[in-house]
Short mmCIF file of C-alpha atoms in Angstrom, two decimals:
data_model
loop_
_atom_site.label_atom_id
_atom_site.label_comp_id
_atom_site.label_asym_id
_atom_site.label_seq_id
_atom_site.Cartn_x
_atom_site.Cartn_y
_atom_site.Cartn_z
CA MET T 1 0.10 0.28 -0.20
CA THR T 2 1.37 3.51 -0.64
CA ASP T 3 1.52 5.83 1.87
CA ALA T 4 -1.15 9.35 1.25
CA PRO T 5 -0.80 12.36 3.35
CA ALA T 6 -2.91 12.21 6.32
CA LEU T 7 -5.16 14.78 7.29
CA HIS T 8 -6.87 14.23 11.20
CA ILE T 9 -10.13 15.49 11.84
CA ARG T 10 -12.84 14.92 14.79
CA PRO T 11 -14.77 11.82 13.63
CA PRO T 12 -17.97 13.22 12.04
CA ALA T 13 -21.63 12.76 13.58
CA PHE T 14 -22.45 10.17 11.09
CA LEU T 15 -19.61 7.30 11.92
CA SER T 16 -21.37 6.12 15.47
CA ASP T 17 -24.77 5.51 13.68
CA PRO T 18 -26.69 2.81 14.83
CA ALA T 19 -26.93 1.58 11.34
CA LEU T 20 -23.02 2.27 10.18
CA VAL T 21 -20.68 0.82 13.42
CA PRO T 22 -22.16 -2.82 12.87
CA VAL T 23 -20.76 -2.86 9.54
CA LEU T 24 -17.75 -1.06 10.34
CA ALA T 25 -17.24 -3.48 13.12
CA ALA T 26 -18.00 -6.60 10.53
CA LEU T 27 -15.37 -5.05 7.87
CA PRO T 28 -12.59 -2.91 10.35
CA GLU T 29 -10.64 -2.87 7.27
CA ALA T 30 -13.39 -1.04 5.26
CA ARG T 31 -13.09 2.94 4.92
CA ILE T 32 -15.90 5.56 4.06
CA ALA T 33 -14.94 6.63 0.44
CA GLY T 34 -15.50 9.74 -1.83
CA GLY T 35 -18.73 12.15 -0.96
CA ALA T 36 -18.84 11.39 2.62
CA VAL T 37 -15.58 12.33 2.95
CA ARG T 38 -15.54 15.37 0.19
CA ASP T 39 -18.92 16.56 1.94
CA THR T 40 -17.79 16.47 5.53
CA LEU T 41 -14.62 18.48 4.60
CA ALA T 42 -16.82 20.75 2.97
CA SER T 43 -19.54 20.90 6.21
CA ARG T 44 -22.12 19.96 3.94
CA PRO T 45 -24.87 17.25 4.71
CA VAL T 46 -23.63 14.10 3.97
CA ALA T 47 -26.49 12.39 1.79
CA ASP T 48 -24.72 8.63 0.99
CA ILE T 49 -22.22 6.73 2.75
CA ASP T 50 -20.19 4.60 0.70
CA LEU T 51 -17.09 1.63 2.22
CA ALA T 52 -14.51 0.55 0.18
CA THR T 53 -12.34 -2.07 1.28
CA PRO T 54 -9.57 -4.18 -0.06
CA ARG T 55 -11.74 -7.40 0.39
CA ARG T 56 -13.22 -9.18 -2.49
CA PRO T 57 -17.42 -9.15 -2.50
CA ASP T 58 -17.16 -12.60 -1.50
CA ALA T 59 -15.31 -12.00 1.88
CA VAL T 60 -17.42 -8.95 2.15
CA ILE T 61 -20.22 -10.89 1.99
CA GLU T 62 -19.01 -13.51 4.20
CA ALA T 63 -17.91 -11.27 7.28
CA LEU T 64 -21.34 -9.54 6.67
CA VAL T 65 -23.53 -12.74 7.07
CA GLN T 66 -21.52 -13.38 9.91
CA ALA T 67 -22.24 -10.50 11.37
CA GLY T 68 -25.45 -10.91 11.09
CA ILE T 69 -25.68 -8.60 8.41
CA ARG T 70 -27.75 -8.97 5.58
CA ALA T 71 -25.64 -8.71 2.30
CA VAL T 72 -27.23 -7.69 -0.92
CA PRO T 73 -25.09 -8.67 -4.05
CA THR T 74 -25.83 -5.47 -6.43
CA GLY T 75 -23.30 -5.05 -8.29
CA LEU T 76 -21.24 -7.56 -8.16
CA GLU T 77 -19.72 -7.00 -12.05
CA HIS T 78 -18.59 -4.36 -10.16
CA GLY T 79 -17.46 -5.27 -6.95
CA THR T 80 -20.35 -3.51 -5.27
CA VAL T 81 -22.24 -5.26 -2.43
CA THR T 82 -24.29 -3.72 -0.20
CA ALA T 83 -24.96 -4.24 3.64
CA VAL T 84 -28.93 -4.14 4.96
CA SER T 85 -28.11 -2.56 8.76
CA ASP T 86 -31.11 -1.73 10.40
CA GLY T 87 -32.99 -1.10 7.50
CA ARG T 88 -30.74 1.57 5.43
CA GLY T 89 -28.57 0.01 3.24
CA PHE T 90 -25.01 0.82 2.35
CA GLU T 91 -22.93 0.14 -0.54
CA VAL T 92 -19.52 -1.62 0.00
CA THR T 93 -17.25 -1.68 -2.70
CA THR T 94 -14.12 -3.75 -3.49
CA LEU T 95 -10.56 -1.69 -4.47
CA ARG T 96 -10.58 -1.81 -8.05
CA ARG T 97 -7.74 -0.27 -10.88
CA ASP T 98 -9.03 0.00 -14.41
CA VAL T 99 -7.83 -2.77 -17.07
CA GLN T 100 -9.41 -1.36 -20.54
CA THR T 101 -11.38 1.69 -21.10
CA ASP T 102 -13.66 2.30 -24.06
CA GLY T 103 -14.96 6.22 -23.54
CA ARG T 104 -17.95 4.72 -21.16
CA HIS T 105 -17.75 1.84 -19.64
CA ALA T 106 -14.06 -0.17 -17.69
CA VAL T 107 -12.87 -3.62 -17.45
CA VAL T 108 -11.65 -3.10 -14.27
CA ALA T 109 -9.87 -5.90 -11.46
CA TYR T 110 -9.33 -5.94 -8.06
CA THR T 111 -6.57 -4.55 -6.28
CA ASP T 112 -5.52 -4.45 -2.07
CA ASN T 113 -4.01 -0.79 -3.38
CA TRP T 114 -5.71 2.35 -1.89
CA ARG T 115 -4.17 4.50 -4.39
CA GLU T 116 -5.22 2.49 -7.45
CA ASP T 117 -7.91 2.50 -6.58
CA ALA T 118 -8.35 6.58 -5.96
CA ALA T 119 -6.48 6.92 -9.32
CA ARG T 120 -9.57 5.61 -11.38
CA ARG T 121 -11.83 8.45 -9.43
CA ASP T 122 -12.77 11.57 -11.92
CA PHE T 123 -11.84 14.38 -9.74
CA THR T 124 -9.01 15.25 -6.64
CA ILE T 125 -12.62 15.85 -4.44
CA ASN T 126 -14.07 12.75 -4.84
CA ALA T 127 -10.35 10.29 -4.39
CA LEU T 128 -10.47 10.85 -0.47
CA SER T 129 -11.10 8.27 2.30
CA MET T 130 -11.35 8.09 5.24
CA THR T 131 -10.95 5.48 8.62
CA ARG T 132 -12.98 5.40 11.52
CA ASP T 133 -11.50 6.78 13.39
CA GLY T 134 -11.25 10.41 11.58
CA THR T 135 -8.08 10.11 9.84
CA VAL T 136 -8.56 11.16 5.78
CA HIS T 137 -6.05 9.71 3.01
CA ASP T 138 -5.47 12.00 0.45
CA TYR T 139 -3.86 10.78 -2.61
CA PHE T 140 -3.80 13.40 -5.08
CA GLY T 141 -4.16 16.56 -2.94
CA GLY T 142 -8.05 16.69 -3.00
CA VAL T 143 -8.34 18.75 0.72
CA ALA T 144 -6.00 21.10 -0.56
CA ASP T 145 -8.55 21.68 -3.61
CA LEU T 146 -11.65 21.54 -2.12
CA ARG T 147 -10.33 24.36 0.64
CA ALA T 148 -9.29 26.12 -2.86
CA GLY T 149 -12.46 25.88 -4.37
CA VAL T 150 -10.13 24.02 -7.66
CA LEU T 151 -12.36 21.69 -9.31
CA ARG T 152 -8.71 19.33 -10.79
CA PHE T 153 -9.03 15.81 -12.77
CA VAL T 154 -7.28 13.10 -11.43
CA GLY T 155 -4.03 12.91 -13.51
CA ASP T 156 -4.31 14.26 -17.15
CA PRO T 157 -7.91 15.85 -18.32
CA ALA T 158 -7.39 14.87 -21.13
CA ARG T 159 -7.07 11.27 -20.20
CA ARG T 160 -9.99 11.10 -17.66
CA ILE T 161 -12.20 12.72 -20.52
CA ALA T 162 -11.72 9.63 -22.75
CA GLU T 163 -11.58 6.89 -20.33
CA ASP T 164 -15.31 8.38 -19.75
CA THR T 165 -16.79 10.92 -21.91
CA LEU T 166 -19.88 11.37 -19.14
CA ARG T 167 -17.15 13.14 -16.74
CA VAL T 168 -17.45 16.23 -19.21
CA LEU T 169 -21.23 16.44 -17.60
CA ARG T 170 -19.89 15.74 -13.89
CA TYR T 171 -17.26 18.06 -14.70
CA PHE T 172 -20.24 21.09 -14.24
CA ARG T 173 -22.11 19.30 -11.52
CA PHE T 174 -19.46 19.85 -9.35
CA PHE T 175 -17.95 23.29 -10.46
CA ALA T 176 -21.40 24.08 -9.67
CA ARG T 177 -21.51 23.16 -6.51
CA TYR T 178 -17.11 23.32 -5.07
CA ALA T 179 -15.55 25.83 -7.23
CA ALA T 180 -14.74 29.06 -6.76
CA MET T 181 -11.90 29.44 -8.92
CA PRO T 182 -12.18 29.20 -13.26
CA PRO T 183 -10.94 25.81 -15.07
CA GLU T 184 -7.27 25.52 -15.96
CA SER T 185 -6.90 26.22 -19.63
CA SER T 186 -5.72 21.82 -20.28
CA VAL T 187 -8.94 21.43 -18.39
CA ARG T 188 -11.11 23.67 -20.86
CA ALA T 189 -9.62 22.31 -23.50
CA ALA T 190 -10.31 18.67 -22.43
CA LEU T 191 -13.60 19.65 -21.71
CA GLN T 192 -13.89 20.80 -24.97
CA ALA T 193 -11.81 18.17 -26.79
CA GLY T 194 -14.52 15.02 -25.85
CA ILE T 195 -17.79 17.40 -26.83
CA PRO T 196 -17.59 15.02 -30.25
CA ASN T 197 -18.24 12.15 -27.76
CA LEU T 198 -20.95 13.45 -26.34
CA GLU T 199 -23.74 11.73 -28.48
CA ASN T 200 -22.65 8.16 -27.25
CA LEU T 201 -24.40 8.68 -24.21
CA SER T 202 -27.76 8.50 -23.78
CA ALA T 203 -30.29 10.93 -23.81
CA GLU T 204 -31.69 9.80 -20.11
CA ARG T 205 -27.79 9.98 -18.82
CA VAL T 206 -27.24 13.38 -20.05
CA TRP T 207 -30.86 14.46 -18.79
CA SER T 208 -30.02 13.77 -15.31
CA GLU T 209 -26.54 15.18 -15.28
CA LEU T 210 -28.54 18.08 -16.87
CA LEU T 211 -31.00 17.91 -13.86
CA ARG T 212 -28.45 17.77 -11.06
CA ILE T 213 -26.20 20.85 -12.44
CA LEU T 214 -29.44 22.67 -12.78
CA ALA T 215 -30.15 21.85 -8.93
CA ALA T 216 -27.12 23.51 -7.81
CA PRO T 217 -27.66 25.63 -5.35
CA GLU T 218 -26.01 28.13 -7.70
CA PRO T 219 -25.78 26.76 -11.47
CA CYS T 220 -25.58 30.47 -13.18
CA ALA T 221 -21.63 30.25 -13.54
CA ALA T 222 -21.29 26.10 -14.32
CA VAL T 223 -24.57 26.77 -17.48
CA ALA T 224 -22.84 30.10 -18.46
CA LEU T 225 -19.15 27.63 -18.51
CA MET T 226 -21.03 25.24 -20.33
CA ALA T 227 -22.36 27.27 -22.80
CA GLU T 228 -19.08 30.07 -23.56
CA LEU T 229 -17.23 26.60 -24.05
CA GLY T 230 -19.60 25.16 -26.76
CA ILE T 231 -21.18 21.61 -24.38
CA LEU T 232 -24.18 23.22 -23.96
CA ASP T 233 -25.61 23.33 -27.05
CA ALA T 234 -24.05 20.27 -27.79
CA VAL T 235 -26.53 18.68 -25.18
CA ILE T 236 -29.21 20.87 -25.98
CA PRO T 237 -29.19 21.78 -30.01
#
């Protein structure tokens, strides 16, 4: 495992949630991943609590069942098992690395390396993970970006968008909520380079992302940027 800069914070209240506690007890190596960590650091309400673990899905199911927790194989093709505790569901996903991508879907392999898993996330602010004691692991500078209001891709923007074209629209969803700074020139160029491939996305996925952008408290800057870069015309001819 590659070490990452760690930030120690007071464990958020949701870690004491009676529904979550037995899940974490059954999977002591698991970490809270993604949005819950991001929103905790941003002092925003936490909606969904997702977990990541180096355990393979079959071992996750076995550990949950032994702890008397219902395990539902909701997304085994993606390494995801849903732990149902006290009537609530928590997604538990095995650490993964990308083997092959085609612009929308990825062929993945399991890994026990937290950095490899974080490296396949879209933005640095979404690549954070947190242990039960409030230790935040930050492999790509997501904490600093969150504090500065910078939305930055993990790695090369053009490559990340080429892996999954939907990330063009996801950029504006997160820009509307977390960005206080305009995108760098490399990000602007990568977003525009992805425009021709937007037509390969289903209308349902495009509309879903547009609704999420417009649902932001202040979406105007994001929509204006979409128009400036020619992306708005591409998805709403």
